[in-house]
Coordinates of C-alpha atoms in Angstrom, one line a residue:
M1 CA 76.4 85.0 141.8
R2 CA 79.3 86.8 140.2
N3 CA 79.4 86.8 136.4
L4 CA 82.5 86.4 134.2
S5 CA 83.2 90.2 133.9
E6 CA 83.3 90.6 137.7
R7 CA 85.6 87.6 138.1
I8 CA 87.9 89.0 135.3
I9 CA 88.2 92.2 137.2
E10 CA 89.1 90.4 140.4
V11 CA 91.7 88.1 138.7
L12 CA 93.4 91.1 136.9
K13 CA 93.6 93.0 140.2
E14 CA 95.0 90.0 142.0
S15 CA 97.5 89.1 139.3
K16 CA 98.5 92.8 138.8
R17 CA 98.7 92.0 135.1
V18 CA 96.8 95.2 134.2
S19 CA 96.9 98.4 136.2
E20 CA 93.8 99.6 138.1
Q21 CA 93.9 102.8 136.0
D22 CA 93.6 100.8 132.8
I23 CA 90.8 98.6 134.3
V24 CA 88.8 101.7 135.1
K25 CA 89.2 103.0 131.5
A26 CA 88.2 99.6 130.1
L27 CA 85.1 99.5 132.4
A28 CA 84.1 103.0 131.2
I29 CA 84.3 101.9 127.5
Y30 CA 82.5 98.6 128.4
A31 CA 79.7 100.5 130.0
K32 CA 79.1 102.5 126.8
E33 CA 78.9 99.3 124.6
E34 CA 75.6 97.5 124.5
G35 CA 75.9 93.8 124.2
G36 CA 79.7 93.9 124.3
K37 CA 82.1 91.9 126.4
L38 CA 84.6 93.3 128.9
R39 CA 87.3 90.9 127.7
D40 CA 86.8 92.1 124.1
V41 CA 87.4 95.7 125.3
L42 CA 90.6 94.6 127.3
V43 CA 92.0 92.8 124.2
R44 CA 91.1 95.6 121.8
M45 CA 92.9 98.1 124.1
G46 CA 96.0 95.9 123.9
L47 CA 96.1 95.3 127.6
I48 CA 96.1 91.5 127.4
S49 CA 95.5 88.7 124.9
E50 CA 92.3 86.7 125.1
K51 CA 94.2 83.4 125.6
E52 CA 96.3 84.9 128.5
L53 CA 93.1 86.4 130.1
L54 CA 91.2 83.1 129.9
S55 CA 94.3 81.2 131.2
L56 CA 94.3 83.5 134.3
V57 CA 90.6 82.9 134.9
S58 CA 90.9 79.2 134.4
A59 CA 93.7 79.0 136.9
E60 CA 91.7 81.0 139.4
L61 CA 88.6 78.8 139.0
K62 CA 90.7 75.6 138.7
V63 CA 88.9 75.0 135.4
P64 CA 91.3 73.7 132.6
F65 CA 92.1 76.0 129.7
L66 CA 92.1 74.0 126.4
N67 CA 93.6 75.1 123.1
L68 CA 91.0 73.5 120.7
T69 CA 93.2 74.0 117.6
K70 CA 95.6 71.3 119.0
Y71 CA 92.8 69.0 120.1
K72 CA 91.1 66.4 117.8
I73 CA 87.4 66.4 118.5
N74 CA 85.1 63.6 117.7
T75 CA 82.6 65.2 115.4
E76 CA 80.0 62.4 116.1
L77 CA 79.4 64.1 119.5
G78 CA 77.4 66.7 117.6
H79 CA 74.3 64.5 117.8
L80 CA 74.2 64.9 121.6
I81 CA 73.6 68.7 121.4
P82 CA 71.4 70.3 118.7
E83 CA 73.3 72.8 116.6
K84 CA 70.9 75.7 117.6
I85 CA 71.5 75.2 121.3
A86 CA 75.3 74.7 120.8
R87 CA 75.6 77.9 118.9
K88 CA 73.3 79.9 121.2
H89 CA 75.5 79.1 124.2
Q90 CA 78.8 78.9 122.3
I91 CA 79.4 75.4 123.7
V92 CA 81.4 72.6 122.1
P93 CA 81.1 68.9 123.1
I94 CA 84.6 67.6 123.0
S95 CA 84.5 64.1 124.7
R96 CA 82.2 61.6 126.5
I97 CA 83.4 59.1 129.0
G98 CA 80.6 57.0 130.5
D99 CA 77.9 59.4 131.8
T100 CA 80.2 62.4 131.8
L101 CA 80.2 64.9 128.9
T102 CA 83.1 67.4 128.7
V103 CA 82.3 70.6 126.9
A104 CA 84.4 73.7 126.0
M105 CA 83.0 77.2 126.8
S106 CA 84.3 80.7 126.8
D107 CA 82.2 81.6 129.8
P108 CA 82.5 79.0 132.6
F109 CA 80.0 81.1 134.7
N110 CA 77.2 80.4 132.3
V111 CA 75.4 77.9 134.5
I112 CA 72.2 78.2 132.4
A113 CA 74.0 76.7 129.5
T114 CA 75.5 73.8 131.5
D115 CA 72.1 73.1 133.1
D116 CA 70.4 73.1 129.7
I117 CA 73.0 70.6 128.3
A118 CA 72.7 68.4 131.4
I119 CA 68.9 68.2 131.2
L120 CA 69.0 67.7 127.4
T121 CA 71.6 64.9 127.4
K122 CA 70.9 63.4 130.8
L123 CA 74.6 63.4 131.4
K124 CA 76.9 65.0 133.9
V125 CA 78.6 68.1 132.3
K126 CA 82.2 69.0 132.9
C127 CA 83.6 72.3 131.6
V128 CA 86.9 73.5 130.1
V129 CA 87.6 77.0 129.0
S130 CA 88.6 78.1 125.4
T131 CA 88.5 81.2 123.2
D132 CA 85.5 82.4 121.2
N133 CA 87.3 82.0 117.9
D134 CA 88.4 78.4 118.6
I135 CA 84.9 77.5 119.7
K136 CA 83.3 79.0 116.6
E137 CA 85.7 77.1 114.4
Q138 CA 85.0 73.8 116.1
L139 CA 81.2 74.4 115.9
D140 CA 81.6 74.9 112.1
K141 CA 83.4 71.6 111.8
I142 CA 81.1 69.6 114.0
Y143 CA 77.8 70.7 112.4
S144 CA 78.9 70.5 108.8
S145 CA 77.7 67.2 107.4
D146 CA 76.1 65.5 104.4
E147 CA 73.1 67.7 105.0
D148 CA 75.2 70.5 103.5
M149 CA 75.0 68.8 100.1
N150 CA 71.2 68.8 100.1
V151 CA 71.0 72.4 101.2
I152 CA 73.6 73.5 98.6
A153 CA 71.8 71.7 95.9
K154 CA 68.5 73.4 96.7
L155 CA 70.2 76.8 97.0
A156 CA 72.0 76.3 93.7
G157 CA 68.8 75.4 91.9
S158 CA 67.2 78.7 92.9
G159 CA 70.0 81.0 91.9
D160 CA 71.2 82.6 88.7
S161 CA 72.8 80.2 86.3
V162 CA 76.6 80.2 85.8
E163 CA 77.6 80.0 82.2
I164 CA 81.1 78.6 81.4
V165 CA 82.6 80.6 78.6
K166 CA 84.5 78.5 76.1
N167 CA 87.8 79.7 74.6
E168 CA 88.1 79.8 70.9
D169 CA 90.8 77.1 70.9
D170 CA 88.6 74.6 72.8
L171 CA 88.3 71.2 71.0
D172 CA 85.0 70.6 69.2
T173 CA 84.6 67.4 71.1
A174 CA 84.7 69.3 74.5
H175 CA 81.8 68.2 76.7
D176 CA 79.6 71.0 78.0
V177 CA 79.2 69.9 81.5
T178 CA 76.9 72.8 82.4
S179 CA 74.1 71.1 80.4
Q180 CA 73.9 68.6 83.3
S181 CA 73.2 71.2 86.0
D182 CA 69.6 70.1 86.4
E183 CA 70.6 66.5 87.3
A184 CA 74.0 66.7 88.9
P185 CA 74.2 68.1 92.5
I186 CA 78.0 68.3 92.3
I187 CA 77.8 70.6 89.3
R188 CA 75.2 72.8 91.0
M189 CA 77.3 72.8 94.1
V190 CA 80.4 74.2 92.3
D191 CA 78.2 76.8 90.5
L192 CA 76.9 77.9 94.0
L193 CA 80.5 78.2 95.3
L194 CA 81.4 80.5 92.4
R195 CA 78.3 82.6 92.8
E196 CA 78.8 83.0 96.5
A197 CA 82.4 84.0 96.0
L198 CA 81.3 86.9 93.8
K199 CA 78.5 87.8 96.1
T200 CA 80.8 88.0 99.1
R201 CA 83.6 89.8 97.2
A202 CA 86.1 87.0 97.7
S203 CA 89.4 87.1 96.0
D204 CA 90.2 83.4 96.4
I205 CA 88.4 80.1 96.9
H206 CA 90.4 77.4 98.7
I207 CA 89.1 73.8 98.5
E208 CA 91.3 71.7 100.9
P209 CA 91.1 67.9 101.5
F210 CA 91.7 66.4 104.9
E211 CA 91.5 62.8 106.2
D212 CA 87.8 62.8 106.8
R213 CA 86.4 66.0 105.1
V214 CA 87.0 68.7 102.5
R215 CA 87.1 72.3 103.8
V216 CA 86.0 75.2 101.6
R217 CA 87.3 78.7 102.6
Y218 CA 86.9 82.1 101.0
R219 CA 89.5 84.9 101.2
I220 CA 87.4 88.0 101.9
D221 CA 89.2 91.3 102.4
G222 CA 92.5 89.5 102.8
T223 CA 91.4 87.0 105.5
L224 CA 90.3 83.4 105.0
R225 CA 86.9 82.4 106.3
E226 CA 85.5 78.8 106.3
L227 CA 82.3 78.5 104.4
L228 CA 81.4 74.8 104.8
T229 CA 82.7 71.3 105.0
I230 CA 82.1 69.0 102.1
P231 CA 81.7 65.2 102.6
K232 CA 84.8 63.3 101.8
K233 CA 82.9 61.1 99.3
S234 CA 82.3 64.2 97.1
Q235 CA 85.9 65.2 96.9
N236 CA 86.9 63.5 93.6
A237 CA 83.7 64.6 91.8
I238 CA 84.2 68.2 92.7
L239 CA 87.9 68.1 91.6
T240 CA 87.0 66.5 88.3
R241 CA 84.3 69.1 87.6
L242 CA 86.8 72.0 88.2
K243 CA 89.4 70.3 86.1
I244 CA 87.0 69.9 83.2
M245 CA 86.0 73.6 83.5
S246 CA 89.7 74.6 83.5
R247 CA 90.6 72.3 80.6
L248 CA 93.1 70.3 82.8
D249 CA 94.0 66.6 82.6
I250 CA 91.5 64.8 84.8
T251 CA 93.7 61.6 84.9
E252 CA 96.7 63.4 86.3
N253 CA 96.8 63.3 90.1
R254 CA 100.5 63.3 90.8
L255 CA 101.7 66.6 89.4
P256 CA 100.6 70.2 90.0
Q257 CA 98.4 71.8 87.2
D258 CA 97.5 75.3 86.4
G259 CA 94.5 76.4 84.3
R260 CA 91.8 79.0 84.0
F261 CA 88.2 79.4 83.0
K262 CA 85.7 82.2 82.5
I263 CA 82.1 82.5 83.5
H264 CA 79.2 84.8 82.7
L265 CA 76.9 85.7 85.6
K266 CA 74.3 88.5 85.5
E267 CA 75.9 90.0 82.4
K268 CA 79.2 90.1 84.2
E269 CA 82.3 88.3 82.9
V270 CA 84.8 87.0 85.5
D271 CA 88.0 85.0 85.0
F272 CA 89.2 82.3 87.4
R273 CA 92.8 81.2 87.6
V274 CA 93.0 77.7 88.9
S275 CA 95.9 75.9 90.7
V276 CA 95.7 72.2 91.6
L277 CA 98.3 70.9 94.0
P278 CA 98.6 67.2 95.0
V279 CA 98.6 66.9 98.8
H280 CA 98.5 64.0 101.3
F281 CA 94.8 63.5 101.2
G282 CA 94.0 64.3 97.6
S283 CA 94.4 67.6 95.6
K284 CA 94.1 71.1 97.0
V285 CA 92.4 73.6 94.6
V286 CA 92.9 77.3 94.9
M287 CA 90.9 79.5 92.5
R288 CA 92.0 83.2 92.1
I289 CA 89.1 85.4 91.1
L290 CA 90.0 88.0 88.6
D291 CA 87.2 90.6 88.3
K292 CA 88.1 93.0 85.5
S293 CA 85.5 95.5 86.7
S294 CA 87.9 96.3 89.6
L295 CA 90.5 97.6 87.2
S296 CA 88.5 100.5 85.8
I297 CA 88.2 102.4 89.0
G298 CA 91.4 104.4 88.4
L299 CA 94.1 105.7 90.7
D300 CA 91.7 108.2 92.3
K301 CA 89.6 105.5 93.9
L302 CA 92.3 103.2 95.2
G303 CA 92.3 104.9 98.6
F304 CA 95.5 106.9 98.1
L305 CA 96.0 110.0 100.2
P306 CA 96.3 113.3 98.2
E307 CA 100.1 113.5 98.5
T308 CA 100.5 109.9 97.3
L309 CA 98.1 110.4 94.5
S310 CA 100.0 113.6 93.5
A311 CA 103.3 111.8 93.4
F312 CA 101.8 109.0 91.2
K313 CA 100.2 111.5 88.7
E314 CA 103.5 113.3 88.4
A315 CA 105.4 110.1 87.7
V316 CA 102.9 108.7 85.1
E317 CA 103.0 111.9 83.1
K318 CA 106.7 111.4 82.4
P319 CA 107.4 110.3 78.8
F320 CA 110.0 107.7 79.9
G321 CA 111.5 106.3 83.0
M322 CA 110.7 103.4 85.4
I323 CA 108.0 103.1 88.1
L324 CA 108.4 100.3 90.6
I325 CA 105.8 98.9 93.0
T326 CA 107.2 96.7 95.8
G327 CA 105.6 94.5 98.4
P328 CA 104.8 90.8 99.2
T329 CA 102.4 88.6 97.2
G330 CA 98.8 89.7 97.7
S331 CA 99.6 93.3 98.5
G332 CA 97.7 94.8 95.5
K333 CA 100.7 95.5 93.3
S334 CA 99.0 94.2 90.1
T335 CA 95.8 96.2 90.8
T336 CA 97.9 99.4 91.1
L337 CA 99.9 98.7 87.9
Y338 CA 96.7 97.9 85.9
S339 CA 95.0 101.0 87.2
I340 CA 98.0 103.0 85.9
L341 CA 97.8 101.2 82.5
N342 CA 94.1 101.9 82.3
Q343 CA 94.8 105.6 82.9
L344 CA 97.4 105.6 80.1
N345 CA 95.5 103.4 77.7
T346 CA 94.7 105.7 74.8
P347 CA 94.6 104.9 71.0
D348 CA 97.8 107.0 70.4
K349 CA 99.9 104.8 72.7
N350 CA 101.4 101.3 71.9
M351 CA 101.2 99.5 75.3
I352 CA 102.6 96.0 75.8
T353 CA 102.8 93.8 78.9
I354 CA 104.8 90.6 79.6
E355 CA 103.4 88.6 82.5
D356 CA 103.5 85.3 84.3
P357 CA 100.6 84.6 84.3
I358 CA 98.4 87.2 82.6
E359 CA 96.1 88.1 85.4
Y360 CA 93.7 90.4 83.6
Q361 CA 92.9 90.6 79.9
V362 CA 92.6 94.3 79.0
R363 CA 91.1 95.6 75.8
G364 CA 93.5 97.8 73.8
I365 CA 96.7 96.5 75.4
T366 CA 99.0 93.8 73.9
Q367 CA 99.6 91.2 76.5
I368 CA 102.3 88.4 76.4
Q369 CA 102.6 85.3 78.5
T370 CA 106.0 84.0 79.4
R371 CA 106.6 80.2 78.8
S372 CA 109.6 79.0 80.7
E373 CA 109.2 75.4 79.4
I374 CA 110.2 76.6 75.9
G375 CA 112.8 79.2 77.1
F376 CA 110.6 82.2 76.6
S377 CA 111.5 84.2 79.7
F378 CA 110.9 87.8 80.8
A379 CA 114.3 88.8 79.4
N380 CA 113.6 87.2 76.0
G381 CA 110.1 88.6 75.8
L382 CA 111.3 92.0 76.8
R383 CA 113.9 92.0 74.0
A384 CA 111.2 91.2 71.5
I385 CA 108.8 93.8 72.9
L386 CA 111.4 96.6 72.4
R387 CA 111.5 95.8 68.7
Q388 CA 107.7 96.5 68.5
S389 CA 108.2 100.3 69.2
P390 CA 106.3 100.4 72.5
D391 CA 105.4 103.6 74.4
V392 CA 104.5 101.9 77.7
V393 CA 105.8 98.5 78.8
M394 CA 104.7 96.6 81.9
V395 CA 107.0 93.8 83.1
G396 CA 105.1 91.5 85.6
E397 CA 108.0 91.1 87.9
I398 CA 111.8 91.8 87.8
R399 CA 113.2 88.5 89.0
D400 CA 116.8 88.4 87.7
S401 CA 119.7 90.6 86.7
E402 CA 119.1 90.2 82.9
T403 CA 115.5 91.3 83.1
A404 CA 116.4 94.3 85.3
D405 CA 119.2 95.4 83.0
I406 CA 117.0 95.3 79.8
A407 CA 114.0 97.0 81.6
I408 CA 116.2 99.8 82.9
K409 CA 117.9 100.4 79.6
A410 CA 114.5 100.4 77.9
S411 CA 113.3 103.1 80.3
L412 CA 116.3 105.2 79.2
T413 CA 115.5 104.9 75.5
G414 CA 112.1 106.5 75.4
Q415 CA 109.7 104.0 77.1
L416 CA 107.8 104.3 80.3
V417 CA 108.4 101.0 82.1
L418 CA 106.2 99.7 85.0
S419 CA 107.2 96.7 87.1
T420 CA 107.3 95.1 90.5
L421 CA 110.0 94.0 93.0
H422 CA 109.8 92.0 96.2
T423 CA 111.3 94.3 98.8
N424 CA 110.0 95.4 102.2
D425 CA 110.1 99.1 101.7
A426 CA 110.5 101.7 98.9
A427 CA 114.2 102.5 99.5
G428 CA 115.1 98.8 99.5
A429 CA 114.2 98.7 95.8
M430 CA 117.2 100.9 94.9
T431 CA 119.7 98.7 96.8
R432 CA 118.1 95.5 95.5
L433 CA 118.8 96.7 91.9
V434 CA 122.4 97.3 92.9
D435 CA 122.5 93.8 94.3
M436 CA 121.3 92.6 90.9
K437 CA 124.6 94.0 89.4
I438 CA 122.9 97.0 87.8
E439 CA 125.2 100.0 87.5
P440 CA 124.2 102.7 90.0
F441 CA 124.3 105.4 87.3
L442 CA 121.7 103.5 85.3
I443 CA 119.4 103.2 88.3
A444 CA 119.8 106.9 89.2
S445 CA 119.0 107.9 85.6
S446 CA 116.0 105.6 85.1
V447 CA 113.9 105.2 88.3
I448 CA 111.4 108.0 88.8
L449 CA 109.2 106.6 91.5
V450 CA 109.1 103.6 93.9
A451 CA 106.1 102.7 96.0
A452 CA 106.0 100.1 98.7
Q453 CA 102.4 98.8 99.1
R454 CA 100.3 96.8 101.5
L455 CA 96.5 96.2 101.7
C456 CA 94.4 96.8 104.9
R457 CA 90.8 96.3 105.5
K458 CA 88.4 99.3 105.6
V459 CA 86.1 99.7 108.6
C460 CA 82.5 99.0 107.6
S461 CA 80.7 102.3 107.0
N462 CA 77.3 100.6 107.8
C463 CA 78.1 99.6 111.4
R464 CA 81.1 101.7 112.4
E465 CA 80.9 103.4 115.7
Q466 CA 83.2 105.8 117.6
I467 CA 85.5 104.4 120.2
E468 CA 88.0 105.8 122.7
V469 CA 91.6 104.7 122.3
P470 CA 93.5 105.7 125.5
K471 CA 96.8 107.6 125.0
T472 CA 98.5 104.8 127.0
V473 CA 97.8 102.4 124.1
F474 CA 99.8 104.6 121.7
D475 CA 102.5 105.1 124.3
R476 CA 102.8 101.4 124.8
L477 CA 103.2 100.9 121.0
G478 CA 105.7 103.8 120.8
I479 CA 103.4 105.8 118.5
D480 CA 103.3 109.6 118.7
I481 CA 100.0 110.1 117.1
Q482 CA 100.4 113.9 117.0
R483 CA 103.6 113.5 115.0
F484 CA 102.1 111.0 112.6
A485 CA 99.1 113.1 111.8
P486 CA 99.5 116.7 113.0
E487 CA 97.2 118.2 110.4
I488 CA 94.3 116.1 111.6
T489 CA 93.1 118.0 114.7
N490 CA 89.8 116.2 115.5
K491 CA 91.1 112.6 115.7
V492 CA 88.1 110.3 115.9
F493 CA 88.7 106.5 116.1
Y494 CA 86.2 103.9 114.9
K495 CA 85.6 100.2 115.0
G496 CA 83.0 98.1 113.1
K497 CA 80.4 96.7 115.4
G498 CA 79.5 94.0 113.0
C499 CA 76.4 93.7 110.7
D500 CA 75.0 91.6 107.9
K501 CA 76.7 93.7 105.3
C502 CA 80.2 92.9 106.6
V503 CA 79.3 89.4 107.8
K504 CA 79.8 90.5 111.5
T505 CA 83.5 91.3 110.9
G506 CA 83.3 95.1 111.2
Y507 CA 85.3 95.4 107.9
F508 CA 84.1 95.9 104.4
G509 CA 86.5 96.2 101.4
R510 CA 90.3 96.9 101.3
M511 CA 92.4 99.9 100.4
G512 CA 96.1 100.4 99.7
I513 CA 98.6 101.9 102.2
L514 CA 101.7 103.2 100.5
E515 CA 105.2 104.5 101.1
T516 CA 105.9 106.6 98.1
L517 CA 109.5 107.5 97.2
L518 CA 109.7 110.2 94.4
V519 CA 113.3 110.2 93.2
D520 CA 115.0 113.6 93.3
D521 CA 118.6 114.7 92.7
T522 CA 119.8 114.0 96.2
I523 CA 118.4 110.4 96.1
R524 CA 120.2 110.0 92.7
D525 CA 123.5 111.1 94.4
L526 CA 122.9 108.6 97.3
V527 CA 122.4 105.8 94.7
L528 CA 125.5 106.8 92.8
K529 CA 127.5 106.6 96.1
R530 CA 126.0 103.2 96.8
S531 CA 124.4 104.4 100.0
S532 CA 122.4 102.0 102.1
S533 CA 118.6 101.8 101.9
F534 CA 118.5 103.1 105.5
A535 CA 120.3 106.3 104.4
I536 CA 118.0 106.7 101.4
K537 CA 114.9 106.2 103.6
E538 CA 116.2 108.6 106.3
Y539 CA 116.6 111.4 103.7
A540 CA 113.2 110.7 102.1
I541 CA 111.5 110.9 105.5
K542 CA 113.2 114.2 106.2
K543 CA 111.8 115.4 102.9
G544 CA 108.3 114.5 103.9
M545 CA 107.9 110.9 102.7
A546 CA 105.2 109.0 104.8
T547 CA 106.3 105.5 105.8
L548 CA 103.8 102.6 105.5
R549 CA 103.0 102.9 109.2
E550 CA 102.6 106.7 109.0
D551 CA 100.3 106.4 105.9
A552 CA 98.2 103.8 107.7
L553 CA 98.0 105.9 110.9
K554 CA 96.7 108.9 108.9
K555 CA 93.9 106.7 107.6
V556 CA 93.1 105.5 111.2
C557 CA 92.8 109.2 112.2
L558 CA 90.6 109.8 109.1
G559 CA 88.2 107.0 110.3
M560 CA 89.0 104.8 107.2
T561 CA 90.4 101.8 109.1
T562 CA 91.2 100.7 112.7
L563 CA 94.3 100.7 114.8
D564 CA 94.1 96.9 115.2
E565 CA 94.2 96.5 111.4
I566 CA 97.2 98.7 110.7
L567 CA 99.2 97.0 113.5
R568 CA 98.4 93.7 111.8
V569 CA 99.7 94.7 108.3
T570 CA 102.6 97.1 109.2
S571 CA 105.7 96.8 111.3
E572 CA 107.5 99.3 113.5
E573 CA 109.8 101.7 111.6

């Protein structure tokens, strides 16, 4: 009997969706990969999406294709199929009508699986087709239950204790809830969530209430992964525990609240910034993990290419001027700025920051928190800072014309000013400042470097393996790989196979990709003439500036990341 790979080949040939030449190349790669799937190879090569491929197969077999993300599954059906068997065969029970059980599979040719389920349940088994990711997500939902609480409580009891660090301004009557950890499963559960977040290198913890459950997800290397589902009955207890730790009002459930707490774990001190947002089924909690140890790595270890690193070092050695980092939220701007501050942080410099909020507390640097509720804004704070005779000033973000004007004038009167803007590319920062009504001559005189930044995942060094990326893939994407990285003659491409270290993702850690614009006399002239960001960027590229896509592609050629990843985080130029 034909297997799924054979039927996929037939369907692709009949539909002419993929050329026979590409099919032959995919089969050659598939033959070299042990334990891989042909459809994964086709998807990775960019020849077809998984959903489109399975839709073609389902139409050929007359087996329905079901998008499980839009289908509400009765989780009680989980008792019909043991979790071990469901996960082994990647099969999800989705409905039962009489003596017929409908299941979702990604491989409708797996007759062994359907026979096992029919014998086990003593029911007739009907199949629909769905993607691997959708099936995995539904399995996680179905087989998360009250048993999780018992497992978590046992795990928490055997791990290192989490010590909540009190601030000096805590009230004397504050109740130390950690003393109850031996008798309160909820407290031990929260402690475990914090420990696991640090163990897995998570940057955020998301606790999200729904109608019948509470989902917990970690953001690891920039992507969210579901950890477990908490029983609905434990929702309020967990929320109260986190509010107490963050010194928030446990009686307020109608308004958003923000707080923070600090823990000690294995002689390591970590800050957590907490946001509580009232939603339809309760309150959603997002905890941002602020690990100060990541700030001491310096510019040399942020993953910058030599030419980018050289531009930054040249800029930070200037006695005055402005350095701007641009990019969306979560692109690593703060980490880059703090790394610069750490490099400049010496006893002979007066360094002051104004932030909203203060993300990291750094020894030796004066840090100020804005307070909009009492009228203490970035602009007001910056005026006060300039009366403190600073050498280096960091402004968390330039949000308005007044702040921009004061910051730029400060950079012209002897201070090195660091800040961030929300623009898509480096050249866009210059025109954004003009849009903020800043005089072009001030911009041209003050800005010394602008860097647009994104974060991409690094391929796991423990399980990475060489792969072949056909030239047709680059042609289809409009990428001339020789032009992007001519100096790299032996271009070897990698992917992560997936191992325990990277939790089967193939990626471990993140690095910055940057578009670095070092301002010269010609760029100053273009700014004075109010030229467009396109004209500024076009000149900078001619002078050798690597765009975000080019910087990322060089790192693909160096084996640092994958083509899939850089296509995810960068756009066409």
